Amino acid sequence: MARAAVIDTSRYQFMLKAAPIKAAGFCGIIARCTIGLKFDGSAIGKTLEFYRNSQAQARQEDMIFGGYHVLWPANQSPAAEADHYLANVGDRDVDVLDIELTGGLPAANVVAQCEVWLKRVKQATGRVPLVYTGSWFWDAAGWVGAATPAGWEKDYGLIEAEYTRQLPRGGV
């Protein structure tokens, strides 16, 4: 499987500058665009200013640009969440689904919602989205691991979350 050095961003990085990111050896930026149905990805309840800045910066530096959506399972509306994402994401090269929340729902429900979102975005764009998650979430029995593998997930590329030092890592 191919690997690419991309950085994922959200409001936690504030307004970024792509030139130093590119100079550090990264070829792309993937920025958080939407969360669930009610929130945008820049900061809950705010505009998409951080996302749009990342998008513009990546394009100015001729870098790969992607948008990502954080699934909000408590909504139980993955198709509507996909449509919300598609309505806001704009010009991008890559679509990513961030799966790290359960919303208190059973693992099988969360896994099924992921599949709906991914298929909806694939159908709308003609591109296969990527999945962003951590092995601590996807594989662990205490999280979604009890319901995986579902089988369909092998059809999607993976970006493994590496931001935590407290939770175990490993291959998804």
Short mmCIF file of C-alpha atoms in Angstrom, two decimals, residues 1-169:
data_model
loop_
_atom_site.label_atom_id
_atom_site.label_comp_id
_atom_site.label_asym_id
_atom_site.label_seq_id
_atom_site.Cartn_x
_atom_site.Cartn_y
_atom_site.Cartn_z
CA MET A 1 0.00 0.00 0.00
CA ALA A 2 1.30 3.46 -0.88
CA ARG A 3 2.11 6.01 1.80
CA ALA A 4 2.12 9.79 1.48
CA ALA A 5 3.39 12.39 3.91
CA VAL A 6 0.31 14.49 4.61
CA ILE A 7 -0.64 16.50 7.64
CA ASP A 8 -4.14 16.70 9.04
CA THR A 9 -5.33 19.97 10.48
CA SER A 10 -8.25 21.46 12.35
CA ARG A 11 -8.82 24.53 14.50
CA TYR A 12 -6.15 23.26 16.91
CA GLN A 13 -3.43 24.33 14.46
CA PHE A 14 -4.97 27.80 14.01
CA MET A 15 -4.34 29.51 10.65
CA LEU A 16 -1.61 27.52 8.99
CA LYS A 17 0.95 28.42 6.38
CA ALA A 18 1.50 25.70 3.79
CA ALA A 19 4.95 26.80 2.61
CA PRO A 20 6.79 25.63 5.77
CA ILE A 21 4.74 22.42 5.77
CA LYS A 22 5.78 21.71 2.20
CA ALA A 23 9.40 22.63 2.99
CA ALA A 24 9.33 20.06 5.82
CA GLY A 25 8.61 17.35 3.26
CA PHE A 26 4.83 17.04 3.36
CA CYS A 27 3.02 16.72 0.03
CA GLY A 28 -0.50 17.43 1.25
CA ILE A 29 -2.87 18.85 3.81
CA ILE A 30 -6.10 17.25 4.94
CA ALA A 31 -8.29 19.65 6.90
CA ARG A 32 -11.35 19.08 9.05
CA CYS A 33 -14.39 20.43 7.23
CA THR A 34 -17.51 19.15 9.01
CA ILE A 35 -18.64 17.40 12.16
CA GLY A 36 -22.03 15.73 12.21
CA LEU A 37 -24.89 17.91 11.00
CA LYS A 38 -24.90 20.95 13.24
CA PHE A 39 -21.24 21.78 13.48
CA ASP A 40 -18.55 22.82 11.07
CA GLY A 41 -14.98 21.68 11.37
CA SER A 42 -13.25 24.96 12.03
CA ALA A 43 -14.56 25.35 15.53
CA ILE A 44 -17.90 24.19 16.83
CA GLY A 45 -20.53 26.75 15.92
CA LYS A 46 -18.15 28.94 13.89
CA THR A 47 -17.53 29.50 10.20
CA LEU A 48 -15.26 27.41 8.02
CA GLU A 49 -12.47 29.99 8.12
CA PHE A 50 -9.76 27.56 9.28
CA TYR A 51 -10.79 24.99 6.70
CA ARG A 52 -10.95 27.51 3.85
CA ASN A 53 -7.53 28.91 4.84
CA SER A 54 -5.99 25.42 4.75
CA GLN A 55 -7.61 24.82 1.37
CA ALA A 56 -6.27 28.08 -0.08
CA GLN A 57 -2.80 27.55 1.38
CA ALA A 58 -2.52 24.02 -0.04
CA ARG A 59 -3.60 25.20 -3.47
CA GLN A 60 -1.14 28.13 -3.41
CA GLU A 61 1.69 25.68 -2.72
CA ASP A 62 0.49 23.13 -5.31
CA MET A 63 -0.07 20.50 -2.62
CA ILE A 64 -2.62 17.72 -2.39
CA PHE A 65 -5.66 18.90 -0.46
CA GLY A 66 -8.32 16.86 1.25
CA GLY A 67 -11.30 17.48 3.46
CA TYR A 68 -12.45 15.32 6.31
CA HIS A 69 -15.70 14.78 8.14
CA VAL A 70 -16.03 13.64 11.74
CA LEU A 71 -18.88 11.14 11.98
CA TRP A 72 -21.29 12.02 14.80
CA PRO A 73 -22.97 8.64 15.40
CA ALA A 74 -25.55 10.02 17.84
CA ASN A 75 -27.26 11.72 14.86
CA GLN A 76 -27.92 8.30 13.31
CA SER A 77 -28.03 10.13 9.97
CA PRO A 78 -24.86 9.16 8.07
CA ALA A 79 -26.39 9.89 4.65
CA ALA A 80 -27.43 13.38 5.78
CA GLU A 81 -23.96 13.89 7.28
CA ALA A 82 -22.39 12.89 3.96
CA ASP A 83 -24.62 15.38 2.13
CA HIS A 84 -23.68 18.10 4.66
CA TYR A 85 -20.00 17.38 4.07
CA LEU A 86 -20.40 17.37 0.28
CA ALA A 87 -22.24 20.71 0.40
CA ASN A 88 -19.39 22.35 2.33
CA VAL A 89 -16.14 20.67 1.24
CA GLY A 90 -15.45 22.51 -2.02
CA ASP A 91 -12.43 21.78 -4.23
CA ARG A 92 -10.33 18.89 -2.93
CA ASP A 93 -8.39 15.85 -4.07
CA VAL A 94 -9.26 13.50 -1.20
CA ASP A 95 -12.27 12.79 1.02
CA VAL A 96 -11.77 11.33 4.49
CA LEU A 97 -14.12 10.01 7.15
CA ASP A 98 -12.86 10.45 10.72
CA ILE A 99 -14.23 7.67 12.93
CA GLU A 100 -13.40 8.10 16.61
CA LEU A 101 -16.75 8.57 18.35
CA THR A 102 -19.53 6.15 19.31
CA GLY A 103 -22.15 8.57 20.62
CA GLY A 104 -22.94 5.87 23.17
CA LEU A 105 -24.22 3.58 20.42
CA PRO A 106 -23.38 -0.10 19.95
CA ALA A 107 -20.32 -0.80 17.84
CA ALA A 108 -22.35 -2.46 15.08
CA ASN A 109 -24.41 0.73 14.67
CA VAL A 110 -21.29 2.89 14.35
CA VAL A 111 -19.70 0.51 11.84
CA ALA A 112 -22.90 0.46 9.76
CA GLN A 113 -23.04 4.28 9.76
CA CYS A 114 -19.45 4.45 8.53
CA GLU A 115 -20.30 2.22 5.62
CA VAL A 116 -23.30 4.37 4.64
CA TRP A 117 -21.25 7.60 4.73
CA LEU A 118 -18.36 6.13 2.73
CA LYS A 119 -20.60 4.67 0.04
CA ARG A 120 -22.60 7.90 -0.28
CA VAL A 121 -19.48 10.03 -0.77
CA LYS A 122 -17.98 7.49 -3.19
CA GLN A 123 -21.18 7.50 -5.24
CA ALA A 124 -21.34 11.31 -5.31
CA THR A 125 -17.68 11.89 -6.20
CA GLY A 126 -16.62 8.80 -8.11
CA ARG A 127 -13.60 8.57 -5.76
CA VAL A 128 -12.99 6.13 -2.93
CA PRO A 129 -12.80 8.02 0.37
CA LEU A 130 -10.20 7.22 3.00
CA VAL A 131 -10.82 6.28 6.62
CA TYR A 132 -9.10 8.04 9.52
CA THR A 133 -9.18 6.17 12.81
CA GLY A 134 -6.91 4.67 15.42
CA SER A 135 -6.28 1.02 16.10
CA TRP A 136 -7.21 1.81 19.71
CA PHE A 137 -10.73 2.64 18.41
CA TRP A 138 -11.29 0.38 15.42
CA ASP A 139 -9.70 -2.82 16.72
CA ALA A 140 -10.11 -2.58 20.50
CA ALA A 141 -12.88 -4.68 22.03
CA GLY A 142 -13.90 -1.82 24.32
CA TRP A 143 -14.59 0.47 21.38
CA VAL A 144 -15.76 -0.48 17.89
CA GLY A 145 -13.56 -3.57 17.68
CA ALA A 146 -16.36 -5.84 18.82
CA ALA A 147 -18.14 -5.26 15.49
CA THR A 148 -15.16 -5.38 13.17
CA PRO A 149 -14.05 -6.52 10.78
CA ALA A 150 -17.31 -6.04 8.96
CA GLY A 151 -15.69 -6.95 5.64
CA TRP A 152 -16.37 -3.79 3.64
CA GLU A 153 -13.60 -1.80 5.33
CA LYS A 154 -10.91 -3.56 3.27
CA ASP A 155 -12.10 -1.51 0.27
CA TYR A 156 -10.98 1.79 1.82
CA GLY A 157 -7.51 3.19 2.43
CA LEU A 158 -6.50 4.00 5.98
CA ILE A 159 -4.97 6.98 7.70
CA GLU A 160 -4.07 5.80 11.19
CA ALA A 161 -4.45 8.36 13.97
CA GLU A 162 -1.19 8.78 15.84
CA TYR A 163 -1.95 11.67 18.18
CA THR A 164 -2.25 9.69 21.40
CA ARG A 165 0.47 8.24 23.58
CA GLN A 166 -1.83 6.74 26.21
CA LEU A 167 -3.74 4.29 24.02
CA PRO A 168 -2.24 1.23 22.33
CA ARG A 169 -1.26 1.38 18.68
#
